[in-house]
mmCIF file of C-alpha atoms in Angstrom:
data_model
loop_
_atom_site.group_PDB
_atom_site.id
_atom_site.type_symbol
_atom_site.label_atom_id
_atom_site.label_comp_id
_atom_site.label_asym_id
_atom_site.label_seq_id
_atom_site.Cartn_x
_atom_site.Cartn_y
_atom_site.Cartn_z
ATOM 1 C CA LEU A 1 40.540 -8.444 -153.956
ATOM 2 C CA PHE A 2 43.546 -10.748 -154.552
ATOM 3 C CA ILE A 3 45.126 -12.301 -151.462
ATOM 4 C CA LEU A 4 48.606 -13.566 -152.337
ATOM 5 C CA GLY A 5 50.022 -16.592 -150.556
ATOM 6 C CA GLU A 6 53.193 -18.619 -150.972
ATOM 7 C CA ARG A 7 51.481 -21.431 -152.906
ATOM 8 C CA SER A 8 48.224 -19.935 -154.210
ATOM 9 C CA ILE A 9 46.186 -16.744 -154.617
ATOM 10 C CA GLU A 10 42.638 -16.387 -153.299
ATOM 11 C CA ILE A 11 40.135 -14.009 -154.920
ATOM 12 C CA TRP A 12 37.638 -12.269 -152.626
ATOM 13 C CA TYR A 13 34.784 -9.827 -153.288
ATOM 14 C CA ASP A 14 32.744 -7.230 -151.402
ATOM 15 C CA SER A 15 29.481 -8.993 -150.523
ATOM 16 C CA GLY A 16 27.895 -5.874 -149.057
ATOM 17 C CA VAL A 17 27.353 -7.521 -145.684
ATOM 18 C CA THR A 18 28.101 -5.005 -142.950
ATOM 19 C CA ALA A 19 29.707 -7.281 -140.372
ATOM 20 C CA GLN A 20 32.149 -9.052 -142.686
ATOM 21 C CA PRO A 21 31.885 -7.634 -146.237
ATOM 22 C CA PHE A 22 34.794 -9.458 -147.889
ATOM 23 C CA ARG A 23 34.236 -13.092 -148.799
ATOM 24 C CA PRO A 24 36.077 -15.544 -151.087
ATOM 25 C CA ILE A 25 34.601 -16.346 -154.480
ATOM 26 C CA ASN A 26 33.633 -20.013 -154.282
ATOM 27 C CA GLN A 27 35.871 -22.402 -156.200
ATOM 28 C CA THR A 28 37.892 -19.478 -157.616
ATOM 29 C CA PHE A 29 41.588 -19.293 -156.842
ATOM 30 C CA ILE A 30 44.905 -19.266 -158.700
ATOM 31 C CA GLN A 31 47.163 -22.256 -158.144
ATOM 32 C CA GLN A 32 50.295 -20.147 -158.327
ATOM 33 C CA GLY A 33 51.756 -18.401 -155.308
ATOM 34 C CA CYS A 34 53.954 -15.318 -154.981
ATOM 35 C CA ILE A 35 57.650 -15.911 -154.323
ATOM 36 C CA GLY A 36 58.281 -12.849 -152.135
ATOM 37 C CA LYS A 37 56.653 -9.970 -150.284
ATOM 38 C CA TYR A 38 57.886 -7.415 -152.848
ATOM 39 C CA ALA A 39 57.444 -9.670 -155.882
ATOM 40 C CA TYR A 40 54.195 -8.188 -157.197
ATOM 41 C CA THR A 41 52.677 -4.956 -158.480
ATOM 42 C CA VAL A 42 49.208 -3.747 -159.416
ATOM 43 C CA SER A 43 48.990 -1.619 -162.564
ATOM 44 C CA ASN A 44 46.304 -0.341 -164.906
ATOM 45 C CA SER A 45 46.439 -3.677 -166.721
ATOM 46 C CA GLY A 46 46.097 -5.917 -163.687
ATOM 47 C CA LEU A 47 48.214 -7.836 -161.215
ATOM 48 C CA PHE A 48 51.778 -8.910 -162.098
ATOM 49 C CA TRP A 49 53.882 -11.179 -159.907
ATOM 50 C CA VAL A 50 56.753 -13.661 -159.775
ATOM 51 C CA GLY A 51 55.316 -17.074 -159.019
ATOM 52 C CA ASP A 52 56.667 -19.611 -156.585
ATOM 53 C CA ASN A 53 57.886 -21.612 -159.621
ATOM 54 C CA LYS A 54 60.096 -18.622 -160.669
ATOM 55 C CA SER A 55 57.942 -17.685 -163.666
ATOM 56 C CA ILE A 56 56.153 -14.360 -164.186
ATOM 57 C CA PHE A 57 52.360 -14.078 -164.382
ATOM 58 C CA TRP A 58 49.715 -11.504 -165.298
ATOM 59 C CA THR A 59 46.078 -11.730 -164.260
ATOM 60 C CA GLN A 60 43.590 -11.990 -167.118
ATOM 61 C CA SER A 61 40.108 -11.624 -165.633
ATOM 62 C CA LEU A 62 40.181 -14.126 -162.730
ATOM 63 C CA SER A 63 42.910 -16.375 -164.138
ATOM 64 C CA ALA A 64 46.694 -16.186 -164.499
ATOM 65 C CA GLN A 65 48.557 -15.919 -167.786
ATOM 66 C CA LYS A 66 52.256 -16.790 -167.878
ATOM 67 C CA ILE A 67 54.160 -14.006 -169.673
ATOM 68 C CA SER A 68 57.776 -15.028 -169.084
ATOM 69 C CA ASN A 69 59.309 -17.109 -171.882
ATOM 70 C CA PHE A 70 61.895 -19.872 -171.540
ATOM 71 C CA GLY A 71 64.785 -17.393 -171.712
ATOM 72 C CA ILE A 72 63.348 -15.211 -168.932
ATOM 73 C CA ASP A 73 62.596 -18.262 -166.792
ATOM 74 C CA TYR A 74 66.202 -19.401 -167.194
ATOM 75 C CA GLU A 75 67.548 -16.007 -166.091
ATOM 76 C CA LEU A 76 65.217 -16.009 -163.074
ATOM 77 C CA SER A 77 66.315 -19.522 -162.118
ATOM 78 C CA LYS A 78 69.917 -18.298 -161.805
ATOM 79 C CA LEU A 79 69.090 -15.577 -159.275
ATOM 80 C CA THR A 80 70.421 -16.337 -155.811
ATOM 81 C CA ASN A 81 68.097 -13.937 -154.004
ATOM 82 C CA ILE A 82 64.883 -14.058 -156.016
ATOM 83 C CA GLU A 83 62.737 -14.039 -152.859
ATOM 84 C CA ASN A 84 63.664 -10.363 -152.423
ATOM 85 C CA ILE A 85 62.944 -9.308 -156.011
ATOM 86 C CA PHE A 86 61.205 -5.940 -156.446
ATOM 87 C CA VAL A 87 58.364 -5.494 -158.957
ATOM 88 C CA SER A 88 57.071 -2.050 -159.958
ATOM 89 C CA SER A 89 55.132 -0.401 -162.776
ATOM 90 C CA TYR A 90 54.699 2.945 -164.501
ATOM 91 C CA VAL A 91 53.226 4.395 -167.704
ATOM 92 C CA GLN A 92 55.231 6.522 -170.138
ATOM 93 C CA GLU A 93 54.112 7.764 -173.582
ATOM 94 C CA GLY A 94 51.320 5.211 -173.803
ATOM 95 C CA HIS A 95 53.477 2.241 -172.773
ATOM 96 C CA GLU A 96 53.033 0.496 -169.465
ATOM 97 C CA PHE A 97 56.298 -0.942 -168.158
ATOM 98 C CA ILE A 98 56.621 -3.634 -165.472
ATOM 99 C CA THR A 99 60.112 -3.905 -163.989
ATOM 100 C CA PHE A 100 61.577 -6.824 -162.040
ATOM 101 C CA THR A 101 64.759 -6.085 -160.067
ATOM 102 C CA SER A 102 67.021 -8.152 -157.838
ATOM 103 C CA ILE A 103 69.470 -5.771 -156.175
ATOM 104 C CA GLN A 104 71.758 -8.461 -154.778
ATOM 105 C CA ASP A 105 71.963 -10.202 -158.175
ATOM 106 C CA GLU A 106 72.394 -6.862 -160.035
ATOM 107 C CA PHE A 107 69.569 -7.844 -162.363
ATOM 108 C CA THR A 108 66.669 -5.929 -163.962
ATOM 109 C CA ILE A 109 64.280 -6.964 -166.726
ATOM 110 C CA THR A 110 61.293 -4.994 -168.007
ATOM 111 C CA TYR A 111 58.044 -6.021 -169.697
ATOM 112 C CA ASP A 112 56.220 -3.669 -172.082
ATOM 113 C CA THR A 113 52.503 -4.503 -171.938
ATOM 114 C CA ALA A 114 51.831 -2.597 -175.187
ATOM 115 C CA THR A 115 54.305 -4.555 -177.340
ATOM 116 C CA ARG A 116 54.324 -7.634 -175.064
ATOM 117 C CA SER A 117 58.096 -7.765 -175.280
ATOM 118 C CA TRP A 118 61.001 -7.932 -172.814
ATOM 119 C CA HIS A 119 64.224 -5.963 -172.484
ATOM 120 C CA ASP A 120 67.071 -5.568 -169.988
ATOM 121 C CA ARG A 121 67.804 -2.406 -168.031
ATOM 122 C CA GLY A 122 70.714 -1.288 -165.900
ATOM 123 C CA SER A 123 72.434 1.659 -164.259
ATOM 124 C CA LEU A 124 76.114 2.535 -164.503
ATOM 125 C CA ASN A 125 77.933 1.900 -161.240
ATOM 126 C CA SER A 126 80.846 4.344 -161.367
ATOM 127 C CA ALA A 127 82.442 2.812 -158.257
ATOM 128 C CA GLN A 128 82.661 -0.613 -159.927
ATOM 129 C CA ASN A 129 83.139 0.809 -163.441
ATOM 130 C CA GLY A 130 80.401 -1.384 -164.821
ATOM 131 C CA GLN A 131 76.645 -1.900 -165.139
ATOM 132 C CA THR A 132 74.469 -2.999 -162.253
ATOM 133 C CA TYR A 133 70.723 -3.261 -161.648
ATOM 134 C CA TRP A 134 68.458 -0.406 -162.756
ATOM 135 C CA GLY A 135 68.048 1.886 -159.762
ATOM 136 C CA ALA A 136 64.340 2.562 -160.349
ATOM 137 C CA THR A 137 63.057 -0.224 -158.106
ATOM 138 C CA ALA A 138 59.831 1.720 -157.534
ATOM 139 C CA ALA A 139 57.899 4.454 -159.336
ATOM 140 C CA ILE A 140 55.255 7.001 -158.434
ATOM 141 C CA SER A 141 53.480 9.622 -160.528
ATOM 142 C CA PHE A 142 53.612 13.125 -159.043
ATOM 143 C CA ASN A 143 53.045 16.538 -160.632
ATOM 144 C CA ASN A 144 52.987 15.038 -164.149
ATOM 145 C CA GLN A 145 56.356 13.371 -163.582
ATOM 146 C CA ILE A 146 57.456 9.809 -162.830
ATOM 147 C CA ILE A 147 59.585 9.835 -159.674
ATOM 148 C CA VAL A 148 62.009 6.944 -159.061
ATOM 149 C CA PRO A 149 64.912 6.134 -156.730
ATOM 150 C CA GLY A 150 68.467 5.534 -157.954
ATOM 151 C CA ILE A 151 71.324 3.229 -157.027
ATOM 152 C CA GLU A 152 72.671 5.930 -154.677
ATOM 153 C CA VAL A 153 70.845 5.990 -151.361
ATOM 154 C CA GLY A 154 69.004 9.226 -150.563
ATOM 155 C CA LYS A 155 68.515 10.446 -154.146
ATOM 156 C CA LEU A 156 65.331 10.673 -156.199
ATOM 157 C CA PHE A 157 65.075 11.209 -159.954
ATOM 158 C CA TYR A 158 62.391 11.751 -162.583
ATOM 159 C CA LEU A 159 62.186 9.961 -165.926
ATOM 160 C CA ASN A 160 62.578 12.144 -169.012
ATOM 161 C CA GLN A 161 62.764 10.860 -172.591
ATOM 162 C CA ASP A 162 64.700 13.962 -173.687
ATOM 163 C CA ILE A 163 67.597 13.552 -171.245
ATOM 164 C CA TYR A 164 70.338 11.087 -172.166
ATOM 165 C CA THR A 165 72.184 10.808 -168.877
ATOM 166 C CA GLU A 166 71.399 9.065 -165.597
ATOM 167 C CA ASN A 167 72.751 10.865 -162.554
ATOM 168 C CA GLY A 168 75.429 12.384 -164.804
ATOM 169 C CA SER A 169 76.455 9.080 -166.456
ATOM 170 C CA THR A 170 76.071 8.447 -170.177
ATOM 171 C CA MET A 171 73.125 6.214 -171.093
ATOM 172 C CA THR A 172 73.565 3.557 -173.769
ATOM 173 C CA SER A 173 71.015 1.426 -175.632
ATOM 174 C CA GLU A 174 71.833 -1.976 -177.123
ATOM 175 C CA VAL A 175 69.904 -4.036 -179.662
ATOM 176 C CA THR A 176 70.863 -7.624 -180.551
ATOM 177 C CA SER A 177 69.528 -9.086 -183.782
ATOM 178 C CA SER A 178 68.465 -12.671 -184.306
ATOM 179 C CA THR A 179 71.016 -15.167 -185.636
ATOM 180 C CA LEU A 180 71.343 -15.373 -189.431
ATOM 181 C CA PHE A 181 71.142 -18.968 -190.672
ATOM 182 C CA PHE A 182 71.491 -20.430 -194.176
ATOM 183 C CA ASN A 183 71.120 -24.233 -193.937
ATOM 184 C CA PHE A 184 74.597 -24.691 -192.404
ATOM 185 C CA ASN A 185 76.203 -23.137 -195.494
ATOM 186 C CA ARG A 186 78.589 -20.208 -195.564
ATOM 187 C CA PHE A 187 77.178 -16.946 -196.835
ATOM 188 C CA THR A 188 78.309 -13.353 -197.241
ATOM 189 C CA VAL A 189 76.627 -10.250 -195.913
ATOM 190 C CA ASN A 190 77.576 -7.536 -198.386
ATOM 191 C CA GLN A 191 75.660 -4.690 -196.808
ATOM 192 C CA LEU A 192 73.918 -3.726 -193.583
ATOM 193 C CA VAL A 193 71.264 -1.015 -193.715
ATOM 194 C CA LEU A 194 70.031 0.669 -190.533
ATOM 195 C CA ILE A 195 66.823 2.656 -190.867
ATOM 196 C CA MET A 196 66.816 5.452 -188.305
ATOM 197 C CA GLU A 197 65.933 9.097 -187.812
ATOM 198 C CA ASN A 198 69.019 11.264 -188.392
ATOM 199 C CA GLY A 199 69.775 14.734 -187.076
ATOM 200 C CA VAL A 200 68.110 14.235 -183.706
ATOM 201 C CA GLY A 201 70.984 15.353 -181.480
ATOM 202 C CA ILE A 202 69.969 17.799 -178.765
ATOM 203 C CA SER A 203 71.346 21.317 -178.364
ATOM 204 C CA GLU A 204 75.018 21.507 -177.421
ATOM 205 C CA PRO A 205 76.871 21.148 -175.107
ATOM 206 C CA ALA A 206 74.554 18.642 -173.400
ATOM 207 C CA GLN A 207 75.075 14.889 -173.486
ATOM 208 C CA GLY A 208 73.411 13.567 -176.662
ATOM 209 C CA SER A 209 74.289 16.560 -178.863
ATOM 210 C CA ASN A 210 76.242 14.296 -181.238
ATOM 211 C CA PRO A 211 74.850 10.758 -180.776
ATOM 212 C CA LEU A 212 77.009 7.804 -181.777
ATOM 213 C CA ILE A 213 76.006 4.341 -182.965
ATOM 214 C CA GLU A 214 78.319 1.324 -182.904
ATOM 215 C CA MET A 215 77.966 -2.116 -184.480
ATOM 216 C CA THR A 216 79.795 -5.393 -183.914
ATOM 217 C CA PHE A 217 79.124 -8.949 -185.039
ATOM 218 C CA SER A 218 79.970 -12.549 -184.216
ATOM 219 C CA ILE A 219 80.554 -15.485 -186.554
ATOM 220 C CA ASP A 220 80.755 -18.176 -183.864
ATOM 221 C CA GLY A 221 77.382 -17.952 -182.157
ATOM 222 C CA GLY A 222 78.249 -15.060 -179.876
ATOM 223 C CA ASN A 223 81.345 -16.594 -178.255
ATOM 224 C CA THR A 224 83.650 -13.928 -179.681
ATOM 225 C CA TRP A 225 82.933 -10.545 -181.259
ATOM 226 C CA LYS A 226 84.689 -8.551 -183.964
ATOM 227 C CA THR A 227 86.057 -5.051 -183.407
ATOM 228 C CA SER A 228 83.155 -2.606 -183.328
ATOM 229 C CA ARG A 229 82.540 -0.020 -186.036
ATOM 230 C CA ALA A 230 81.055 3.381 -185.245
ATOM 231 C CA THR A 231 79.391 6.299 -186.987
ATOM 232 C CA TYR A 232 77.524 9.406 -185.926
ATOM 233 C CA VAL A 233 73.745 9.610 -186.139
ATOM 234 C CA GLY A 234 73.864 13.362 -186.782
ATOM 235 C CA LYS A 235 73.794 16.540 -184.739
ATOM 236 C CA GLU A 236 70.620 18.568 -184.475
ATOM 237 C CA GLY A 237 69.518 19.425 -188.024
ATOM 238 C CA GLU A 238 72.079 17.192 -189.786
ATOM 239 C CA TYR A 239 69.559 15.019 -191.585
ATOM 240 C CA LEU A 240 71.876 13.720 -194.360
#
């Protein structure tokens, strides 16, 4: 039993004593508190929480392992309402995802415990014509489906890997490569090869029947970006 406080976490156990069964394990506690009342989740892999130092931790046995890197810590430090951050978890296709969402800051990051990697998530806010936090601030498994809320109050959704819209809005995925570096010398990239599975569009006329991929690049460290180039991945059955 983990009892989360603002500055530390105590670990208790069931002693079997009838009158007062739960007792603290002597000299065993975690010197890292929880920053908010919604800032933790318990999953199949253990306890995850945002610490009072604005870093993210994962329990390993009876100790805490920091899983947020310097980049994640920097993003968390910029949040103006981190005390009200929501943490939730769910399992999909063998991957356990831990999501951290600040609604007021329009911010969501997700940790994949299988790959031990981070990625951003967001929902399209049609009213503001832009991206906001990912609406799935909580998740529950019911009837072999993962049920989540959305950014619109009063609506529930289920996660489906074969549907490429969210509440009717087109879903996009973005991957940013690492920076290419050649000892401060100029160099030329003559060709870019993307290895992907073609011909995976779904049956028409649904969204995703003719998937599109776009690419852009920067030569000044990401300050400005060139005009994007696009090509189709291939409709269903178009493998070449």
